[in-house]
mmCIF file of C-alpha atoms in Angstrom:
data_model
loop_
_atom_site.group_PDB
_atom_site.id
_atom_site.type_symbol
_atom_site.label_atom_id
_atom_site.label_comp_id
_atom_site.label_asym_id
_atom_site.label_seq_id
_atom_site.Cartn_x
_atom_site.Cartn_y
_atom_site.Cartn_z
ATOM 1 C CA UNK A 1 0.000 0.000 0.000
ATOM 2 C CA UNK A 2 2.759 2.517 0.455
ATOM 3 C CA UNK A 3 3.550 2.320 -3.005
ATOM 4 C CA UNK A 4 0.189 2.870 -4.145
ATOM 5 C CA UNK A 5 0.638 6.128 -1.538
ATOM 6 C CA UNK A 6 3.772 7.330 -2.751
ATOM 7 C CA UNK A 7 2.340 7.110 -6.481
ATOM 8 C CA UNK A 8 -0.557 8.367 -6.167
ATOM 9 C CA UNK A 9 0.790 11.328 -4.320
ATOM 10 C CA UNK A 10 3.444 12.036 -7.180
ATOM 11 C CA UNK A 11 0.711 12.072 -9.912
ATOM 12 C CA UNK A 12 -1.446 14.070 -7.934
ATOM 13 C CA UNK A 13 1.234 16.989 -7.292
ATOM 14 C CA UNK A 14 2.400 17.008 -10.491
ATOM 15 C CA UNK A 15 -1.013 16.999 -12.456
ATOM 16 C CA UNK A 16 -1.532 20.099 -9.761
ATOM 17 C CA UNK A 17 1.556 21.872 -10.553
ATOM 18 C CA UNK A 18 0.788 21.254 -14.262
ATOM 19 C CA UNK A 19 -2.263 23.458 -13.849
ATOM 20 C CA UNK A 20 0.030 26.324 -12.478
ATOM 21 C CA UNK A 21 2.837 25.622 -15.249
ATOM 22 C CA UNK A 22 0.323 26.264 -17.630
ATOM 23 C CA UNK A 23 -0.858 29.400 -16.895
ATOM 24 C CA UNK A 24 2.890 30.620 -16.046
ATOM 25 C CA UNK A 25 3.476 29.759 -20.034
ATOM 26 C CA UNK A 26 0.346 31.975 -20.705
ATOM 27 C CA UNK A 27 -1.807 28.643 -21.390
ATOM 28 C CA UNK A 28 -5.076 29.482 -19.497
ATOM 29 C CA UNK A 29 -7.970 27.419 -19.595
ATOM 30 C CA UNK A 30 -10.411 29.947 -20.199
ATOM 31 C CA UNK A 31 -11.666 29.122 -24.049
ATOM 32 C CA UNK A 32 -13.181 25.724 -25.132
ATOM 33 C CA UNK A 33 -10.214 25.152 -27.172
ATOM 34 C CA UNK A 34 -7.440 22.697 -26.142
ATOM 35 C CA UNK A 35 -3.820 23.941 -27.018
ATOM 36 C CA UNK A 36 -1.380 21.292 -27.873
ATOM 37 C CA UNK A 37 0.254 21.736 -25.057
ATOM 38 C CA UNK A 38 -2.316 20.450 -22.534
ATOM 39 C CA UNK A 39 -2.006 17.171 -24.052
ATOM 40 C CA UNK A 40 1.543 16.498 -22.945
ATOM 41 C CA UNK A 41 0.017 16.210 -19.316
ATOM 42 C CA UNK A 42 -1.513 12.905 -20.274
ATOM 43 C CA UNK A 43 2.072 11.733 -20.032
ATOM 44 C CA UNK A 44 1.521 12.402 -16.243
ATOM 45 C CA UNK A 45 -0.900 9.748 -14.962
ATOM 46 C CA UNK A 46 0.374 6.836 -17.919
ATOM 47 C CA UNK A 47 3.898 7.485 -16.607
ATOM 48 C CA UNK A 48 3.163 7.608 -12.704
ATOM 49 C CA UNK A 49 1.372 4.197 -13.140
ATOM 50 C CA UNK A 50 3.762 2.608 -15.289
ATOM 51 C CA UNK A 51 6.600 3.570 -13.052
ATOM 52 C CA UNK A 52 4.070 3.153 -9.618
ATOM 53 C CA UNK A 53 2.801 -0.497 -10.783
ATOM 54 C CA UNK A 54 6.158 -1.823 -12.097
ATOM 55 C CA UNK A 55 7.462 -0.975 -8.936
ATOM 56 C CA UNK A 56 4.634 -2.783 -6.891
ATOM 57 C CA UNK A 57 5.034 -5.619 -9.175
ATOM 58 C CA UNK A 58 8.746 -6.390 -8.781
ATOM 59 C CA UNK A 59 9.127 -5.514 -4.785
ATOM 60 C CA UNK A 60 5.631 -5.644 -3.133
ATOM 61 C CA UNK A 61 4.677 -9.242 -5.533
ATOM 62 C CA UNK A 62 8.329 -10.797 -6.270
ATOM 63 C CA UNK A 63 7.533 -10.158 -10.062
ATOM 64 C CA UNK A 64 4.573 -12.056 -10.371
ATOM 65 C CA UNK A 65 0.970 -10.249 -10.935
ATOM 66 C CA UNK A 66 -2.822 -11.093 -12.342
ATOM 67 C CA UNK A 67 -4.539 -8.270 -14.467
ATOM 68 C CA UNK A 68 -7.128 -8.023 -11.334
ATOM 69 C CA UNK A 69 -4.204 -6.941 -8.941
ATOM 70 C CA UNK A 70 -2.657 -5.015 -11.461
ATOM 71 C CA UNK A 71 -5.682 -2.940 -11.615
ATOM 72 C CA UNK A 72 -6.444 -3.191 -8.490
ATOM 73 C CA UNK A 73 -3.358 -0.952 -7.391
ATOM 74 C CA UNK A 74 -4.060 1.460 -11.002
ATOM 75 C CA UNK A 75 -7.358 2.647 -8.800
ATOM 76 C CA UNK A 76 -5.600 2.831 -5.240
ATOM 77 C CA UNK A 77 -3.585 5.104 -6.978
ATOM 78 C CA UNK A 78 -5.343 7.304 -9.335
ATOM 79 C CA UNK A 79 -7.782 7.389 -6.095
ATOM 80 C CA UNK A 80 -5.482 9.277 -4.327
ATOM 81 C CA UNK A 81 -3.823 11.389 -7.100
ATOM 82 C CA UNK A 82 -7.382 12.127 -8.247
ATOM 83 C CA UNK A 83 -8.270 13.939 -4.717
ATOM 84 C CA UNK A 84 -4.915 15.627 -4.616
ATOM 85 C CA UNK A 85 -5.309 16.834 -8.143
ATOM 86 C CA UNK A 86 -8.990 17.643 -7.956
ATOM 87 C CA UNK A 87 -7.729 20.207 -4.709
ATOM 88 C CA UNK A 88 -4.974 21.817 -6.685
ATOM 89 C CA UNK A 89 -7.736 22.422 -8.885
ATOM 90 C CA UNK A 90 -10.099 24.197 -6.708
ATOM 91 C CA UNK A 91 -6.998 26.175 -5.650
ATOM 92 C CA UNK A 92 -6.420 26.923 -9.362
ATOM 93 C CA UNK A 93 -10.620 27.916 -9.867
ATOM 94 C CA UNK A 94 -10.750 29.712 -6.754
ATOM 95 C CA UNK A 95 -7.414 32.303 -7.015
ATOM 96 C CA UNK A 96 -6.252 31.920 -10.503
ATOM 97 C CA UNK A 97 -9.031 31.412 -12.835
ATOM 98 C CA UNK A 98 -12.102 33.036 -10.534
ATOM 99 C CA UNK A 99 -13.980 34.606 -12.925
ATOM 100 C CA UNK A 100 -13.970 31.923 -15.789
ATOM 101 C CA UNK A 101 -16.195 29.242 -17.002
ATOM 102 C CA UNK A 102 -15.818 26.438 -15.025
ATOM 103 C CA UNK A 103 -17.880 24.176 -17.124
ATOM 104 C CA UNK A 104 -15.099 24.463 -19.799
ATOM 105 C CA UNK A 105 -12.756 23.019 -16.606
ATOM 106 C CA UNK A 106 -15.370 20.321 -15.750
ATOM 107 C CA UNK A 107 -14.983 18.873 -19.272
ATOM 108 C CA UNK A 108 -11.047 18.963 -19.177
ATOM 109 C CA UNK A 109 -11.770 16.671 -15.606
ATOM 110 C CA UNK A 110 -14.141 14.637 -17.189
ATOM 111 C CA UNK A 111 -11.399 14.158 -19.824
ATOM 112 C CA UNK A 112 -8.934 13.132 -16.935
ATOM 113 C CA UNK A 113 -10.775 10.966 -15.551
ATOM 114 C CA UNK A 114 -11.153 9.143 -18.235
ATOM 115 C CA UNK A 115 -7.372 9.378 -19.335
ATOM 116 C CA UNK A 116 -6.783 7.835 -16.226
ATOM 117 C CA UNK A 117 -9.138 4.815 -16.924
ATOM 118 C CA UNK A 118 -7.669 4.270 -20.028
ATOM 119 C CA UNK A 119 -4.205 4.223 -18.861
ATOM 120 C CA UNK A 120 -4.748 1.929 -15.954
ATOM 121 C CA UNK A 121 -6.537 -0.698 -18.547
ATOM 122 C CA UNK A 122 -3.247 -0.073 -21.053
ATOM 123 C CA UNK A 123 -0.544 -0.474 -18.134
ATOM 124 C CA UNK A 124 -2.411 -3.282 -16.303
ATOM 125 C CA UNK A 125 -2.217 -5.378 -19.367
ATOM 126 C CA UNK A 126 1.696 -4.254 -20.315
ATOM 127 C CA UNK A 127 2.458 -5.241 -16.934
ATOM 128 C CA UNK A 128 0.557 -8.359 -15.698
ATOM 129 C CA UNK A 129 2.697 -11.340 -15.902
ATOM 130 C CA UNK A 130 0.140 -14.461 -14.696
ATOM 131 C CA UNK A 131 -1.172 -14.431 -18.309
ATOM 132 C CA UNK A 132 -2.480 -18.035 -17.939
ATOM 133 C CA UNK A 133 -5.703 -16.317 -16.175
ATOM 134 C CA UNK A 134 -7.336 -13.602 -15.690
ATOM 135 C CA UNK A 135 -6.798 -13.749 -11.546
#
């Protein structure tokens, strides 16, 4: 479990500083249009689970893990960087951005979350070993 902490507190920092990056580089999130640039934050949660589950696989399970575990430990953590990301972004809505649309910033969560789905199904199956079953 304390990888799954450690992770999940990594991707949740950084996805919060990559709010505050952004609008230091002049990238606000005030239209409904998506600049290039916000999708190199995707690398974010794909990376910190990658890194996060390969870890949990090779010291916490002695290198051997089912799909079910290995996703499993994808939700501990994106459970965790999820809230820690989800505060950075009230702090971001409430100081930064006050006065803009925050349905437009809804969406780009919505979009998250489901990046984050995605990514735990894609690293889950890169890095499950027991492929003889399911779990």
């Amino acid at each position: 479990m304390k990888n799954g902490i450690i992770t999940g507190i990594v991707i949740g920092v950084l996805s919060g500083l990559w709010l505050f990056a952004m609008h230091l580089m002049g990238y606000d999130l005030v239209m409904d249009k998506v600049s290039p640039f916000e999708y190199v934050s995707i690398l974010i949660p794909v990376g910190g689970l990658y890194f996060g589950l390969k870890s949990y696989r090779d010291n916490d399970l002695g290198g051997k893990m089912g799909f079910l575990e290995a996703l499993i430990q994808c939700f501990k953590i994106l459970v965790l960087g999820g809230i820690i990301a989800v505060f950075g972004a009230i702090l971001y809505i409430s100081y930064i951005s006050a006065g803009n649309n925050l349905r437009d910033f809804s969406g780009r969560m919505f979009g998250a979350l489901l990046i984050g789905l995605l990514s735990s199904l894609a690293v889950s199956l890169i890095l499950t070993t027991k492929s003889n079953k399911v779990d």
